[in-house]
Amino acid sequence: MLEMLRRQTQTRRRAVRSTTSHACGLYPAVGAASMDPRGVIIGREAYSGKAYIYDPFILYNPLARVRLASGHALVLGKSGYGKSALEKTYVLRQLRFRDRNFAILDAQGEDGAGEWDGIARQLGITPIRLVYGASDAGEGVRINPLDPRIPAEHQFKVLTSMMEILTGTLTSQTKFALAEAHKRAIAAARERQRVAILSDVLDALTAPQPTLLGQQPVTPEDLTEWGQPAALALDSLCNPSRDLAGMFDGPTTEGIDLDLDARLIIFDLTKLPREGEAMPLLMAVIGPWLRFGWIKPDDRIKRTLIVEEAWHILSHRPVARLFEELVRYGRRLGLSFWAVLHHLGDLLLEQAPEAAAILKLTATRVLYHMDRDEAETTADYLGLPDWARKALADGSNVCAPGRAIWQVGSRINLVEHIRTKLEIHLTDTNRRMSERLPGSADRHGHASAPIIPLRKGAAA
């Protein structure tokens, strides 16, 4: 009888050793493939319950479990399902790393302030508010397209894009006249020991000097005729009686360059109209200005540029052309570009190769609930599997608020975003529409990790 008894060590089963890939097949309910454990926690993978951790800079490393081709991200989905909450909590959590800096183009808000205003107050920073032509009155901020931070060849690209936004595609003759005027404006400003501004280019366009096209003489009359479309466009930006006056004509507002060294820069665009030329014009200027003023190639800072209402970039070919160059060189610049928009349906990607190129350069796609037709269009464009296609259209259950399909490289997961009580308060965009429950805690009663101020002298 005693011979039939076995010690515990003799009956213990050997451990099952397996690779992650095999485990996914052996245990499909709990074996979702994980990514690199370093980074910030987004939430949990809905089906396995495991923590979902993400950092595009870590995943770009060749030694990472999931190797990303770029650090760029596309965030899509209907309003009210969690896009803004994801952006804000991601930034707040990433700011705890010392080598992470952010710039936000905040195009949404209420009561004259952007959605990031509450977070800015908590962190002790002041958003840069851009308004129609009030910079001389002390309210607005001006960014000069001819700012010396932007190299001369890129200044001309910005000028061309601005003119095309206002007048349409420029002819070769108009571009020639504009290039000559730009060179004259730069030279004249240098002689006067000041920065060139748009009015200098307008003056050079409307009072040109003889020049050569190769060996062919070009008369002032020819240049005046060729440059007329660009001159009319510049007049709308420089003439004080025009709607767009004051936004760009003049030196960059003093002191704004001090903000470029901040760990978080918020550009509040909520006072600019969403329709018309103002927003795409600003995007055409601010992209190159940030590239050459904010991004410093000699440091080791990893920077993220988040653009809300990114359709202002993707739906205007001149602007998309500038941002495509910025995004394409992201790995050299240490830049992660996030484009946030509601859906792809309004974008005519077949007619906008630059916008299509930007979308293809995104290696991370975060997709919240969409209407069925939009979900089908998005799934077709991004090549999503059938289960993800069906999940996107299910806004009540699978892709309920706070849940999103994450396509990171070749991995696709359903992720539930998790926020602390303080984060819920800071990212809540529904306060005006919702009633506060009796006895609910206010922001002073939140038991969660503190917000680290970013003002000078504070901990970083």
Short mmCIF file of C-alpha atoms in Angstrom, two decimals:
data_model
loop_
_atom_site.label_atom_id
_atom_site.label_comp_id
_atom_site.label_asym_id
_atom_site.label_seq_id
_atom_site.Cartn_x
_atom_site.Cartn_y
_atom_site.Cartn_z
CA MET A 1 0.00 0.00 0.00
CA LEU A 2 2.79 2.37 0.88
CA GLU A 3 4.39 1.66 -2.48
CA MET A 4 1.36 3.12 -4.22
CA LEU A 5 1.83 6.51 -2.50
CA ARG A 6 4.02 9.04 -4.18
CA ARG A 7 5.68 12.12 -2.82
CA GLN A 8 4.45 15.47 -4.12
CA THR A 9 7.64 16.06 -6.10
CA GLN A 10 7.03 12.79 -7.90
CA THR A 11 3.51 13.71 -9.04
CA ARG A 12 4.11 17.35 -9.91
CA ARG A 13 3.55 18.11 -13.59
CA ARG A 14 6.31 19.58 -15.60
CA ALA A 15 5.87 23.16 -16.80
CA VAL A 16 4.61 23.63 -20.32
CA ARG A 17 7.07 25.68 -22.32
CA SER A 18 5.74 27.48 -25.37
CA THR A 19 6.33 30.52 -27.54
CA THR A 20 3.93 33.45 -27.56
CA SER A 21 2.80 32.57 -31.08
CA HIS A 22 1.96 28.98 -30.10
CA ALA A 23 0.23 30.11 -26.90
CA CYS A 24 -2.14 32.27 -28.93
CA GLY A 25 -3.29 29.13 -30.74
CA LEU A 26 -3.35 26.84 -27.68
CA TYR A 27 -5.17 29.31 -25.45
CA PRO A 28 -7.08 31.65 -27.78
CA ALA A 29 -9.22 33.11 -24.99
CA VAL A 30 -6.26 34.34 -22.93
CA GLY A 31 -3.29 34.21 -25.28
CA ALA A 32 -3.47 37.58 -27.07
CA ALA A 33 -0.04 38.59 -28.30
CA SER A 34 1.58 41.24 -26.13
CA MET A 35 3.91 44.05 -27.14
CA ASP A 36 6.93 45.52 -25.41
CA PRO A 37 6.33 45.85 -21.64
CA ARG A 38 8.01 49.27 -21.58
CA GLY A 39 6.03 52.45 -22.16
CA VAL A 40 2.80 53.82 -20.70
CA ILE A 41 -0.30 51.83 -19.86
CA ILE A 42 -3.23 52.67 -22.11
CA GLY A 43 -5.67 50.26 -20.47
CA ARG A 44 -6.33 46.57 -20.87
CA GLU A 45 -6.77 44.25 -23.80
CA ALA A 46 -10.49 43.53 -23.75
CA TYR A 47 -10.42 39.76 -24.36
CA SER A 48 -7.37 38.68 -22.35
CA GLY A 49 -7.55 41.33 -19.61
CA LYS A 50 -3.81 41.98 -19.90
CA ALA A 51 -2.38 45.46 -19.53
CA TYR A 52 -2.02 47.21 -22.88
CA ILE A 53 1.23 49.17 -22.99
CA TYR A 54 2.29 51.44 -25.83
CA ASP A 55 5.15 53.76 -26.72
CA PRO A 56 5.93 54.42 -30.41
CA PHE A 57 9.55 55.35 -29.73
CA ILE A 58 10.24 52.12 -27.85
CA LEU A 59 8.43 50.07 -30.50
CA TYR A 60 10.52 51.69 -33.23
CA ASN A 61 13.61 50.07 -31.71
CA PRO A 62 14.72 47.02 -33.77
CA LEU A 63 14.91 44.98 -30.54
CA ALA A 64 11.25 45.57 -29.66
CA ARG A 65 8.81 42.66 -29.83
CA VAL A 66 6.67 44.58 -32.32
CA ARG A 67 8.83 46.60 -34.70
CA LEU A 68 7.06 49.71 -36.00
CA ALA A 69 8.03 51.32 -39.28
CA SER A 70 7.28 54.80 -37.88
CA GLY A 71 6.13 56.54 -34.73
CA HIS A 72 3.15 58.19 -36.39
CA ALA A 73 -0.47 57.53 -35.41
CA LEU A 74 -3.95 58.01 -36.89
CA VAL A 75 -6.90 58.39 -34.48
CA LEU A 76 -10.40 58.06 -35.98
CA GLY A 77 -13.94 57.85 -34.66
CA LYS A 78 -17.18 59.60 -33.83
CA SER A 79 -17.37 62.29 -31.17
CA GLY A 80 -18.05 61.16 -27.63
CA TYR A 81 -16.31 57.78 -27.83
CA GLY A 82 -12.94 58.67 -26.29
CA LYS A 83 -10.54 60.21 -28.80
CA SER A 84 -9.85 63.34 -26.72
CA ALA A 85 -9.59 61.37 -23.48
CA LEU A 86 -7.00 59.08 -25.07
CA GLU A 87 -4.86 61.97 -26.34
CA LYS A 88 -4.85 63.79 -23.02
CA THR A 89 -4.15 60.83 -20.76
CA TYR A 90 -1.44 59.62 -23.15
CA VAL A 91 0.29 63.02 -22.93
CA LEU A 92 -0.06 63.26 -19.14
CA ARG A 93 1.42 59.80 -18.68
CA GLN A 94 4.22 60.30 -21.20
CA LEU A 95 5.24 63.57 -19.54
CA ARG A 96 6.56 61.53 -16.62
CA PHE A 97 9.41 60.51 -18.91
CA ARG A 98 12.09 63.21 -18.92
CA ASP A 99 12.83 62.96 -22.65
CA ARG A 100 9.27 63.44 -23.96
CA ASN A 101 8.01 66.81 -25.27
CA PHE A 102 4.63 67.59 -26.84
CA ALA A 103 3.01 70.22 -29.05
CA ILE A 104 -0.79 70.23 -29.37
CA LEU A 105 -2.83 72.01 -32.03
CA ASP A 106 -6.09 72.34 -30.09
CA ALA A 107 -8.93 73.16 -32.47
CA GLN A 108 -11.90 72.26 -30.25
CA GLY A 109 -13.32 73.84 -27.12
CA GLU A 110 -16.03 75.92 -25.53
CA ASP A 111 -16.42 79.36 -23.89
CA GLY A 112 -13.54 80.74 -25.93
CA ALA A 113 -10.99 78.23 -24.63
CA GLY A 114 -9.70 74.98 -26.02
CA GLU A 115 -10.28 71.49 -24.64
CA TRP A 116 -6.72 71.44 -23.27
CA ASP A 117 -7.25 74.58 -21.18
CA GLY A 118 -7.98 72.66 -17.97
CA ILE A 119 -4.88 70.52 -18.32
CA ALA A 120 -2.81 73.64 -19.08
CA ARG A 121 -4.00 75.24 -15.84
CA GLN A 122 -3.19 72.11 -13.86
CA LEU A 123 0.32 71.99 -15.32
CA GLY A 124 0.94 75.70 -14.83
CA ILE A 125 1.38 76.60 -18.51
CA THR A 126 -0.33 79.19 -20.70
CA PRO A 127 -1.70 78.13 -24.11
CA ILE A 128 -0.64 80.13 -27.15
CA ARG A 129 -3.94 81.56 -28.41
CA LEU A 130 -4.17 82.46 -32.07
CA VAL A 131 -6.94 84.86 -33.14
CA TYR A 132 -7.81 86.99 -36.13
CA GLY A 133 -5.41 89.94 -36.51
CA ALA A 134 -5.41 91.18 -32.92
CA SER A 135 -1.70 90.75 -32.27
CA ASP A 136 -1.13 94.53 -32.20
CA ALA A 137 -3.81 94.82 -29.51
CA GLY A 138 -1.96 92.32 -27.34
CA GLU A 139 -4.53 89.53 -27.57
CA GLY A 140 -3.37 87.42 -30.47
CA VAL A 141 -0.12 85.80 -31.48
CA ARG A 142 1.47 86.13 -34.90
CA ILE A 143 3.73 83.61 -36.63
CA ASN A 144 5.78 85.04 -39.50
CA PRO A 145 6.02 82.74 -42.55
CA LEU A 146 9.40 84.38 -43.27
CA ASP A 147 10.71 83.75 -39.75
CA PRO A 148 14.52 83.35 -39.86
CA ARG A 149 14.17 79.97 -38.13
CA ILE A 150 12.73 78.63 -41.39
CA PRO A 151 15.43 78.23 -44.08
CA ALA A 152 14.91 80.35 -47.20
CA GLU A 153 14.08 77.40 -49.49
CA HIS A 154 11.39 76.25 -47.06
CA GLN A 155 10.07 79.80 -46.72
CA PHE A 156 9.35 79.74 -50.44
CA LYS A 157 7.52 76.41 -50.08
CA VAL A 158 5.37 77.95 -47.36
CA LEU A 159 4.67 81.03 -49.50
CA THR A 160 3.69 78.86 -52.46
CA SER A 161 1.36 76.75 -50.32
CA MET A 162 -0.30 79.85 -48.85
CA MET A 163 -0.85 81.35 -52.30
CA GLU A 164 -2.33 78.07 -53.59
CA ILE A 165 -4.74 77.91 -50.63
CA LEU A 166 -6.01 81.39 -51.55
CA THR A 167 -5.92 81.27 -55.35
CA GLY A 168 -5.54 77.67 -56.50
CA THR A 169 -2.63 76.09 -58.36
CA LEU A 170 0.03 78.61 -59.39
CA THR A 171 1.43 78.70 -62.91
CA SER A 172 5.16 78.40 -63.52
CA GLN A 173 5.28 82.10 -64.40
CA THR A 174 3.60 83.10 -61.13
CA LYS A 175 5.99 80.92 -59.15
CA PHE A 176 8.93 82.56 -60.94
CA ALA A 177 7.66 86.06 -60.11
CA LEU A 178 7.01 85.05 -56.49
CA ALA A 179 10.50 83.54 -56.15
CA GLU A 180 12.10 86.74 -57.45
CA ALA A 181 10.00 88.86 -55.08
CA HIS A 182 10.91 86.61 -52.15
CA LYS A 183 14.65 86.96 -52.87
CA ARG A 184 14.33 90.74 -53.14
CA ALA A 185 12.35 90.94 -49.90
CA ILE A 186 14.96 88.94 -48.00
CA ALA A 187 17.80 91.06 -49.38
CA ALA A 188 16.03 94.35 -48.65
CA ALA A 189 15.22 93.33 -45.08
CA ARG A 190 18.81 92.23 -44.51
CA GLU A 191 20.07 95.64 -45.63
CA ARG A 192 17.72 97.29 -43.13
CA GLN A 193 18.85 94.86 -40.42
CA ARG A 194 15.40 93.50 -39.72
CA VAL A 195 13.32 90.40 -40.41
CA ALA A 196 11.51 90.13 -43.75
CA ILE A 197 7.70 90.08 -43.63
CA LEU A 198 4.93 89.38 -46.13
CA SER A 199 4.49 93.08 -46.95
CA ASP A 200 8.05 93.11 -48.26
CA VAL A 201 7.17 90.34 -50.70
CA LEU A 202 4.02 92.21 -51.79
CA ASP A 203 6.03 95.39 -52.38
CA ALA A 204 8.58 93.46 -54.46
CA LEU A 205 5.81 91.78 -56.47
CA THR A 206 4.05 95.03 -57.32
CA ALA A 207 7.21 97.04 -58.01
CA PRO A 208 9.50 94.47 -59.63
CA GLN A 209 12.96 95.03 -61.10
CA PRO A 210 14.32 93.57 -64.35
CA THR A 211 15.76 90.08 -64.05
CA LEU A 212 16.88 87.14 -66.16
CA LEU A 213 15.21 83.83 -66.90
CA GLY A 214 18.33 81.95 -67.86
CA GLN A 215 19.76 84.30 -70.50
CA GLN A 216 16.37 85.75 -71.39
CA PRO A 217 15.64 89.25 -70.07
CA VAL A 218 12.39 89.58 -68.13
CA THR A 219 10.92 93.08 -67.90
CA PRO A 220 9.15 94.58 -64.88
CA GLU A 221 5.94 94.59 -66.91
CA ASP A 222 6.24 90.83 -67.44
CA LEU A 223 6.88 90.22 -63.73
CA THR A 224 3.94 92.41 -62.76
CA GLU A 225 1.62 90.43 -65.03
CA TRP A 226 3.00 87.05 -63.98
CA GLY A 227 2.85 87.86 -60.27
CA GLN A 228 -0.66 89.32 -60.25
CA PRO A 229 -2.40 86.23 -58.71
CA ALA A 230 0.16 86.04 -55.91
CA ALA A 231 -0.03 89.81 -55.36
CA LEU A 232 -3.81 89.66 -54.93
CA ALA A 233 -3.46 86.78 -52.48
CA LEU A 234 -0.81 88.63 -50.47
CA ASP A 235 -3.02 91.73 -50.41
CA SER A 236 -5.69 89.71 -48.57
CA LEU A 237 -3.07 88.91 -45.91
CA CYS A 238 -1.43 92.34 -45.66
CA ASN A 239 -4.15 94.92 -46.31
CA PRO A 240 -5.58 96.08 -42.93
CA SER A 241 -9.09 96.18 -44.38
CA ARG A 242 -9.05 92.48 -45.36
CA ASP A 243 -10.40 89.64 -43.20
CA LEU A 244 -7.10 87.77 -42.91
CA ALA A 245 -5.00 90.84 -42.11
CA GLY A 246 -2.78 90.65 -39.02
CA MET A 247 -2.45 86.89 -38.82
CA PHE A 248 0.85 86.60 -40.67
CA ASP A 249 2.03 90.03 -41.84
CA GLY A 250 4.67 91.08 -39.36
CA PRO A 251 7.46 89.64 -37.20
CA THR A 252 6.71 86.62 -35.02
CA THR A 253 5.28 87.78 -31.68
CA GLU A 254 8.03 88.43 -29.14
CA GLY A 255 8.37 85.86 -26.40
CA ILE A 256 6.66 83.03 -28.26
CA ASP A 257 10.03 81.40 -28.93
CA LEU A 258 10.51 80.98 -25.18
CA ASP A 259 7.59 78.54 -25.21
CA LEU A 260 9.39 76.32 -27.73
CA ASP A 261 11.59 74.93 -24.96
CA ALA A 262 8.59 73.92 -22.84
CA ARG A 263 7.78 70.25 -22.40
CA LEU A 264 4.17 70.87 -23.42
CA ILE A 265 3.12 73.55 -25.92
CA ILE A 266 -0.58 74.08 -26.56
CA PHE A 267 -1.72 76.17 -29.52
CA ASP A 268 -5.31 77.21 -28.87
CA LEU A 269 -6.96 77.55 -32.30
CA THR A 270 -10.56 77.69 -31.09
CA LYS A 271 -11.05 81.36 -32.00
CA LEU A 272 -10.18 80.68 -35.62
CA PRO A 273 -13.11 79.71 -37.88
CA ARG A 274 -13.17 76.07 -38.92
CA GLU A 275 -14.43 76.98 -42.36
CA GLY A 276 -12.60 79.15 -44.86
CA GLU A 277 -8.91 79.75 -45.42
CA ALA A 278 -7.75 80.80 -41.93
CA MET A 279 -7.15 77.33 -40.50
CA PRO A 280 -5.37 75.76 -43.51
CA LEU A 281 -3.24 78.91 -43.83
CA LEU A 282 -2.18 78.58 -40.21
CA MET A 283 -1.40 74.88 -40.66
CA ALA A 284 0.77 75.71 -43.67
CA VAL A 285 2.82 78.10 -41.54
CA ILE A 286 2.90 76.36 -38.18
CA GLY A 287 4.14 73.00 -39.47
CA PRO A 288 7.46 74.28 -40.91
CA TRP A 289 7.81 76.78 -38.04
CA LEU A 290 7.62 73.96 -35.50
CA ARG A 291 9.93 71.78 -37.56
CA PHE A 292 12.75 74.31 -37.57
CA GLY A 293 12.02 76.15 -34.31
CA TRP A 294 10.76 73.44 -31.95
CA ILE A 295 12.61 70.34 -33.16
CA LYS A 296 16.33 70.47 -32.44
CA PRO A 297 18.38 67.84 -34.26
CA ASP A 298 21.24 67.93 -31.74
CA ASP A 299 19.28 66.79 -28.67
CA ARG A 300 17.81 63.42 -27.63
CA ILE A 301 14.27 64.64 -26.91
CA LYS A 302 11.46 62.57 -28.39
CA ARG A 303 8.73 64.91 -29.59
CA THR A 304 5.07 64.31 -30.40
CA LEU A 305 2.91 66.66 -32.46
CA ILE A 306 -0.83 66.06 -32.02
CA VAL A 307 -3.12 67.76 -34.54
CA GLU A 308 -6.82 67.80 -33.76
CA GLU A 309 -9.22 68.38 -36.65
CA ALA A 310 -6.44 67.11 -38.90
CA TRP A 311 -8.73 67.22 -41.95
CA HIS A 312 -7.52 70.85 -42.30
CA ILE A 313 -4.20 69.28 -43.28
CA LEU A 314 -5.35 66.22 -45.18
CA SER A 315 -8.06 67.95 -47.22
CA HIS A 316 -5.81 70.73 -48.58
CA ARG A 317 -3.09 69.51 -50.92
CA PRO A 318 -0.75 72.50 -50.39
CA VAL A 319 -0.83 71.92 -46.62
CA ALA A 320 -0.60 68.13 -46.93
CA ARG A 321 2.48 68.59 -49.13
CA LEU A 322 4.29 70.44 -46.33
CA PHE A 323 3.25 67.98 -43.63
CA GLU A 324 4.10 64.97 -45.75
CA GLU A 325 7.72 66.13 -45.80
CA LEU A 326 7.63 66.64 -42.02
CA VAL A 327 6.11 63.20 -41.41
CA ARG A 328 8.41 61.45 -43.87
CA TYR A 329 11.48 62.70 -42.00
CA GLY A 330 9.97 61.91 -38.59
CA ARG A 331 12.50 59.21 -37.71
CA ARG A 332 15.42 61.60 -38.33
CA LEU A 333 13.72 64.31 -36.28
CA GLY A 334 12.66 62.07 -33.38
CA LEU A 335 9.04 63.00 -34.12
CA SER A 336 5.76 61.18 -33.61
CA PHE A 337 2.90 62.80 -35.55
CA TRP A 338 -0.71 62.12 -34.44
CA ALA A 339 -3.53 63.00 -36.83
CA VAL A 340 -6.93 63.08 -35.09
CA LEU A 341 -10.14 63.30 -37.11
CA HIS A 342 -13.66 61.92 -37.20
CA HIS A 343 -13.66 59.87 -40.40
CA LEU A 344 -12.04 59.34 -43.77
CA GLY A 345 -15.20 59.64 -45.85
CA ASP A 346 -14.82 63.37 -46.56
CA LEU A 347 -11.27 62.96 -47.83
CA LEU A 348 -10.89 62.36 -51.55
CA LEU A 349 -7.69 60.37 -51.13
CA GLU A 350 -7.53 59.42 -54.80
CA GLN A 351 -7.23 63.13 -55.64
CA ALA A 352 -4.83 63.93 -52.78
CA PRO A 353 -1.72 61.73 -53.01
CA GLU A 354 0.01 63.74 -50.28
CA ALA A 355 -2.78 63.03 -47.79
CA ALA A 356 -2.79 59.35 -48.74
CA ALA A 357 0.98 59.25 -48.21
CA ILE A 358 0.60 60.72 -44.70
CA LEU A 359 -1.99 58.10 -43.77
CA LYS A 360 0.19 55.29 -45.12
CA LEU A 361 3.11 56.54 -43.02
CA THR A 362 1.12 56.00 -39.81
CA ALA A 363 2.10 52.67 -38.23
CA THR A 364 -0.45 52.98 -35.41
CA ARG A 365 -4.19 53.34 -36.01
CA VAL A 366 -6.64 53.84 -33.14
CA LEU A 367 -10.21 53.41 -34.32
CA TYR A 368 -13.29 54.24 -32.27
CA HIS A 369 -16.93 53.58 -33.15
CA MET A 370 -18.13 54.71 -36.59
CA ASP A 371 -21.36 54.47 -38.52
CA ARG A 372 -21.62 51.28 -40.57
CA ASP A 373 -20.84 52.84 -43.96
CA GLU A 374 -17.88 54.72 -42.56
CA ALA A 375 -16.67 51.58 -40.77
CA GLU A 376 -16.75 49.68 -44.05
CA THR A 377 -14.82 52.43 -45.87
CA THR A 378 -12.20 52.61 -43.12
CA ALA A 379 -11.83 48.83 -42.85
CA ASP A 380 -11.34 48.56 -46.61
CA TYR A 381 -8.74 51.31 -46.68
CA LEU A 382 -6.77 50.01 -43.68
CA GLY A 383 -7.21 46.32 -44.50
CA LEU A 384 -8.90 45.34 -41.23
CA PRO A 385 -10.13 41.78 -40.57
CA ASP A 386 -13.85 41.01 -40.50
CA TRP A 387 -14.12 40.95 -36.69
CA ALA A 388 -12.68 44.47 -36.46
CA ARG A 389 -14.96 45.68 -39.26
CA LYS A 390 -18.01 44.45 -37.33
CA ALA A 391 -16.70 45.77 -34.01
CA LEU A 392 -16.29 49.33 -35.32
CA ALA A 393 -19.98 49.51 -36.23
CA ASP A 394 -21.08 48.22 -32.81
CA GLY A 395 -21.05 51.36 -30.65
CA SER A 396 -23.22 49.87 -27.92
CA ASN A 397 -21.18 46.83 -26.97
CA VAL A 398 -17.85 45.94 -28.56
CA CYS A 399 -16.72 49.50 -29.42
CA ALA A 400 -18.67 51.25 -26.67
CA PRO A 401 -17.25 54.57 -25.40
CA GLY A 402 -13.70 54.08 -24.16
CA ARG A 403 -13.03 51.02 -26.34
CA ALA A 404 -11.10 51.13 -29.59
CA ILE A 405 -9.50 48.90 -32.19
CA TRP A 406 -5.72 49.36 -31.98
CA GLN A 407 -3.81 48.43 -35.11
CA VAL A 408 -0.13 48.60 -34.14
CA GLY A 409 2.00 47.29 -36.96
CA SER A 410 0.65 43.82 -37.73
CA ARG A 411 -1.06 43.42 -34.32
CA ILE A 412 -4.76 44.27 -33.93
CA ASN A 413 -6.38 44.35 -30.48
CA LEU A 414 -9.57 45.59 -28.88
CA VAL A 415 -8.39 47.88 -26.08
CA GLU A 416 -10.35 49.33 -23.18
CA HIS A 417 -8.96 52.70 -22.13
CA ILE A 418 -8.63 53.10 -18.35
CA ARG A 419 -8.47 56.49 -16.59
CA THR A 420 -7.90 57.55 -13.00
CA LYS A 421 -10.50 59.73 -11.27
CA LEU A 422 -8.38 62.82 -11.77
CA GLU A 423 -7.88 61.98 -15.45
CA ILE A 424 -11.62 61.50 -15.86
CA HIS A 425 -12.16 64.99 -14.46
CA LEU A 426 -9.49 66.59 -16.63
CA THR A 427 -10.60 64.85 -19.83
CA ASP A 428 -14.38 65.14 -19.41
CA THR A 429 -15.81 67.05 -22.38
CA ASN A 430 -19.44 66.31 -21.45
CA ARG A 431 -19.73 68.39 -18.27
CA ARG A 432 -21.99 70.94 -19.92
CA MET A 433 -24.43 68.26 -21.07
CA SER A 434 -24.44 66.02 -17.99
CA GLU A 435 -25.88 66.35 -14.50
CA ARG A 436 -23.62 65.91 -11.50
CA LEU A 437 -24.79 63.00 -9.36
CA PRO A 438 -25.66 63.79 -5.72
CA GLY A 439 -22.74 63.02 -3.44
CA SER A 440 -20.26 62.65 -6.28
CA ALA A 441 -16.70 63.62 -5.46
CA ASP A 442 -15.24 66.80 -6.85
CA ARG A 443 -11.77 67.16 -8.22
CA HIS A 444 -10.28 67.83 -4.78
CA GLY A 445 -11.39 64.44 -3.56
CA HIS A 446 -9.69 62.39 -6.22
CA ALA A 447 -7.33 59.76 -4.91
CA SER A 448 -4.94 59.32 -7.80
CA ALA A 449 -1.44 60.16 -8.96
CA PRO A 450 -0.77 63.91 -8.75
CA ILE A 451 -0.27 66.15 -11.75
CA ILE A 452 3.32 67.37 -12.02
CA PRO A 453 3.45 71.12 -12.73
CA LEU A 454 5.57 72.12 -15.73
CA ARG A 455 6.17 75.75 -14.79
CA LYS A 456 9.74 76.85 -14.35
CA GLY A 457 11.30 75.57 -11.17
CA ALA A 458 8.80 72.73 -10.81
CA ALA A 459 9.67 69.07 -10.84
CA ALA A 460 10.02 67.54 -14.27
#
